[in-house]
Amino acid sequence: MTDAPPPELADALARFERGDFAGARTEAERRALNSDSDPEVAAAARALLLRLAPDPWAVRFGLLVLAALALVSGLYVGR
């Protein structure tokens, strides 16, 4: 059974559901970094931030494509 998210994150989760990922990230970071926040709220905010983080394999693949493009461009210009 999944626990219900804390009500303090309702705004961030509503933004996430709407597709406003930048707003959801801002709200979740504010809740995660708030020292007065309940540890449960901070943990839920960090979990939301993990859901918003880019996929590590997509980042690696993007860097690989950029490296291949630089190599091909360098070989083309070097001729």
mmCIF file of the C-alpha atoms, coordinates in Angstrom:
data_MODEL
# 
_entry.id   MODEL 
# 
loop_
_atom_site.group_PDB 
_atom_site.id 
_atom_site.type_symbol 
_atom_site.label_atom_id 
_atom_site.label_alt_id 
_atom_site.label_comp_id 
_atom_site.label_asym_id 
_atom_site.label_entity_id 
_atom_site.label_seq_id 
_atom_site.pdbx_PDB_ins_code 
_atom_site.Cartn_x 
_atom_site.Cartn_y 
_atom_site.Cartn_z 
_atom_site.occupancy 
_atom_site.B_iso_or_equiv 
_atom_site.pdbx_formal_charge 
_atom_site.auth_seq_id 
_atom_site.auth_comp_id 
_atom_site.auth_asym_id 
_atom_site.auth_atom_id 
_atom_site.pdbx_PDB_model_num 
ATOM 1  C CA . MET A 1 1  ? 0.000  0.000  0.000   1.00 0.00 ? 1  MET A CA 1 
ATOM 2  C CA . THR A 1 2  ? 1.332  3.440  -0.946  1.00 0.00 ? 2  THR A CA 1 
ATOM 3  C CA . ASP A 1 3  ? 1.371  6.170  1.661   1.00 0.00 ? 3  ASP A CA 1 
ATOM 4  C CA . ALA A 1 4  ? -0.457 9.371  0.840   1.00 0.00 ? 4  ALA A CA 1 
ATOM 5  C CA . PRO A 1 5  ? 1.816  12.347 0.136   1.00 0.00 ? 5  PRO A CA 1 
ATOM 6  C CA . PRO A 1 6  ? 2.004  15.047 2.787   1.00 0.00 ? 6  PRO A CA 1 
ATOM 7  C CA . PRO A 1 7  ? -0.493 17.887 2.303   1.00 0.00 ? 7  PRO A CA 1 
ATOM 8  C CA . GLU A 1 8  ? 2.386  20.388 2.288   1.00 0.00 ? 8  GLU A CA 1 
ATOM 9  C CA . LEU A 1 9  ? 3.415  19.012 -1.112  1.00 0.00 ? 9  LEU A CA 1 
ATOM 10 C CA . ALA A 1 10 ? -0.056 19.302 -2.633  1.00 0.00 ? 10 ALA A CA 1 
ATOM 11 C CA . ASP A 1 11 ? 0.914  22.374 -4.669  1.00 0.00 ? 11 ASP A CA 1 
ATOM 12 C CA . ALA A 1 12 ? 4.092  20.753 -6.004  1.00 0.00 ? 12 ALA A CA 1 
ATOM 13 C CA . LEU A 1 13 ? 2.246  17.550 -6.890  1.00 0.00 ? 13 LEU A CA 1 
ATOM 14 C CA . ALA A 1 14 ? -0.552 19.508 -8.582  1.00 0.00 ? 14 ALA A CA 1 
ATOM 15 C CA . ARG A 1 15 ? 2.043  21.331 -10.683 1.00 0.00 ? 15 ARG A CA 1 
ATOM 16 C CA . PHE A 1 16 ? 3.686  18.004 -11.530 1.00 0.00 ? 16 PHE A CA 1 
ATOM 17 C CA . GLU A 1 17 ? 0.348  16.544 -12.645 1.00 0.00 ? 17 GLU A CA 1 
ATOM 18 C CA . ARG A 1 18 ? -0.320 19.634 -14.826 1.00 0.00 ? 18 ARG A CA 1 
ATOM 19 C CA . GLY A 1 19 ? 3.071  19.286 -16.487 1.00 0.00 ? 19 GLY A CA 1 
ATOM 20 C CA . ASP A 1 20 ? 4.602  22.370 -14.851 1.00 0.00 ? 20 ASP A CA 1 
ATOM 21 C CA . PHE A 1 21 ? 7.838  20.580 -13.999 1.00 0.00 ? 21 PHE A CA 1 
ATOM 22 C CA . ALA A 1 22 ? 9.837  23.760 -13.369 1.00 0.00 ? 22 ALA A CA 1 
ATOM 23 C CA . GLY A 1 23 ? 7.269  24.979 -10.848 1.00 0.00 ? 23 GLY A CA 1 
ATOM 24 C CA . ALA A 1 24 ? 7.079  21.557 -9.220  1.00 0.00 ? 24 ALA A CA 1 
ATOM 25 C CA . ARG A 1 25 ? 10.873 21.438 -8.943  1.00 0.00 ? 25 ARG A CA 1 
ATOM 26 C CA . THR A 1 26 ? 10.997 24.919 -7.392  1.00 0.00 ? 26 THR A CA 1 
ATOM 27 C CA . GLU A 1 27 ? 8.307  24.064 -4.846  1.00 0.00 ? 27 GLU A CA 1 
ATOM 28 C CA . ALA A 1 28 ? 9.879  20.687 -3.994  1.00 0.00 ? 28 ALA A CA 1 
ATOM 29 C CA . GLU A 1 29 ? 13.335 22.242 -3.559  1.00 0.00 ? 29 GLU A CA 1 
ATOM 30 C CA . ARG A 1 30 ? 11.862 24.858 -1.241  1.00 0.00 ? 30 ARG A CA 1 
ATOM 31 C CA . ARG A 1 31 ? 10.252 22.118 0.872   1.00 0.00 ? 31 ARG A CA 1 
ATOM 32 C CA . ALA A 1 32 ? 13.317 19.848 0.814   1.00 0.00 ? 32 ALA A CA 1 
ATOM 33 C CA . LEU A 1 33 ? 15.720 22.609 1.872   1.00 0.00 ? 33 LEU A CA 1 
ATOM 34 C CA . ASN A 1 34 ? 13.471 24.137 4.535   1.00 0.00 ? 34 ASN A CA 1 
ATOM 35 C CA . SER A 1 35 ? 15.147 23.357 7.853   1.00 0.00 ? 35 SER A CA 1 
ATOM 36 C CA . ASP A 1 36 ? 11.874 23.877 9.768   1.00 0.00 ? 36 ASP A CA 1 
ATOM 37 C CA . SER A 1 37 ? 10.119 21.282 7.628   1.00 0.00 ? 37 SER A CA 1 
ATOM 38 C CA . ASP A 1 38 ? 8.950  17.934 8.938   1.00 0.00 ? 38 ASP A CA 1 
ATOM 39 C CA . PRO A 1 39 ? 11.442 15.157 8.014   1.00 0.00 ? 39 PRO A CA 1 
ATOM 40 C CA . GLU A 1 40 ? 8.602  13.244 6.316   1.00 0.00 ? 40 GLU A CA 1 
ATOM 41 C CA . VAL A 1 41 ? 7.808  16.271 4.117   1.00 0.00 ? 41 VAL A CA 1 
ATOM 42 C CA . ALA A 1 42 ? 11.488 16.755 3.274   1.00 0.00 ? 42 ALA A CA 1 
ATOM 43 C CA . ALA A 1 43 ? 11.819 13.078 2.332   1.00 0.00 ? 43 ALA A CA 1 
ATOM 44 C CA . ALA A 1 44 ? 8.721  13.251 0.117   1.00 0.00 ? 44 ALA A CA 1 
ATOM 45 C CA . ALA A 1 45 ? 10.076 16.419 -1.512  1.00 0.00 ? 45 ALA A CA 1 
ATOM 46 C CA . ARG A 1 46 ? 13.394 14.694 -2.213  1.00 0.00 ? 46 ARG A CA 1 
ATOM 47 C CA . ALA A 1 47 ? 11.506 11.745 -3.725  1.00 0.00 ? 47 ALA A CA 1 
ATOM 48 C CA . LEU A 1 48 ? 9.641  14.160 -6.011  1.00 0.00 ? 48 LEU A CA 1 
ATOM 49 C CA . LEU A 1 49 ? 12.941 15.781 -6.985  1.00 0.00 ? 49 LEU A CA 1 
ATOM 50 C CA . LEU A 1 50 ? 14.285 12.332 -7.918  1.00 0.00 ? 50 LEU A CA 1 
ATOM 51 C CA . ARG A 1 51 ? 11.249 11.825 -10.171 1.00 0.00 ? 51 ARG A CA 1 
ATOM 52 C CA . LEU A 1 52 ? 12.008 15.165 -11.840 1.00 0.00 ? 52 LEU A CA 1 
ATOM 53 C CA . ALA A 1 53 ? 15.725 14.472 -12.361 1.00 0.00 ? 53 ALA A CA 1 
ATOM 54 C CA . PRO A 1 54 ? 16.925 13.643 -15.867 1.00 0.00 ? 54 PRO A CA 1 
ATOM 55 C CA . ASP A 1 55 ? 17.536 10.015 -16.725 1.00 0.00 ? 55 ASP A CA 1 
ATOM 56 C CA . PRO A 1 56 ? 21.277 9.312  -16.287 1.00 0.00 ? 56 PRO A CA 1 
ATOM 57 C CA . TRP A 1 57 ? 21.377 7.090  -19.379 1.00 0.00 ? 57 TRP A CA 1 
ATOM 58 C CA . ALA A 1 58 ? 19.778 9.816  -21.498 1.00 0.00 ? 58 ALA A CA 1 
ATOM 59 C CA . VAL A 1 59 ? 22.448 12.254 -20.330 1.00 0.00 ? 59 VAL A CA 1 
ATOM 60 C CA . ARG A 1 60 ? 25.200 9.748  -21.138 1.00 0.00 ? 60 ARG A CA 1 
ATOM 61 C CA . PHE A 1 61 ? 23.736 9.061  -24.564 1.00 0.00 ? 61 PHE A CA 1 
ATOM 62 C CA . GLY A 1 62 ? 23.462 12.801 -25.259 1.00 0.00 ? 62 GLY A CA 1 
ATOM 63 C CA . LEU A 1 63 ? 27.106 13.312 -24.334 1.00 0.00 ? 63 LEU A CA 1 
ATOM 64 C CA . LEU A 1 64 ? 28.096 10.377 -26.542 1.00 0.00 ? 64 LEU A CA 1 
ATOM 65 C CA . VAL A 1 65 ? 26.200 11.890 -29.478 1.00 0.00 ? 65 VAL A CA 1 
ATOM 66 C CA . LEU A 1 66 ? 27.869 15.262 -28.906 1.00 0.00 ? 66 LEU A CA 1 
ATOM 67 C CA . ALA A 1 67 ? 31.291 13.603 -28.806 1.00 0.00 ? 67 ALA A CA 1 
ATOM 68 C CA . ALA A 1 68 ? 30.562 11.723 -32.049 1.00 0.00 ? 68 ALA A CA 1 
ATOM 69 C CA . LEU A 1 69 ? 29.368 14.953 -33.696 1.00 0.00 ? 69 LEU A CA 1 
ATOM 70 C CA . ALA A 1 70 ? 32.544 16.744 -32.593 1.00 0.00 ? 70 ALA A CA 1 
ATOM 71 C CA . LEU A 1 71 ? 34.669 13.879 -33.946 1.00 0.00 ? 71 LEU A CA 1 
ATOM 72 C CA . VAL A 1 72 ? 32.899 13.809 -37.312 1.00 0.00 ? 72 VAL A CA 1 
ATOM 73 C CA . SER A 1 73 ? 33.033 17.611 -37.561 1.00 0.00 ? 73 SER A CA 1 
ATOM 74 C CA . GLY A 1 74 ? 36.730 17.616 -36.692 1.00 0.00 ? 74 GLY A CA 1 
ATOM 75 C CA . LEU A 1 75 ? 37.490 14.964 -39.283 1.00 0.00 ? 75 LEU A CA 1 
ATOM 76 C CA . TYR A 1 76 ? 35.478 16.842 -41.920 1.00 0.00 ? 76 TYR A CA 1 
ATOM 77 C CA . VAL A 1 77 ? 37.125 20.206 -41.233 1.00 0.00 ? 77 VAL A CA 1 
ATOM 78 C CA . GLY A 1 78 ? 40.571 18.602 -41.010 1.00 0.00 ? 78 GLY A CA 1 
ATOM 79 C CA . ARG A 1 79 ? 40.457 17.304 -44.600 1.00 0.00 ? 79 ARG A CA 1 
# 
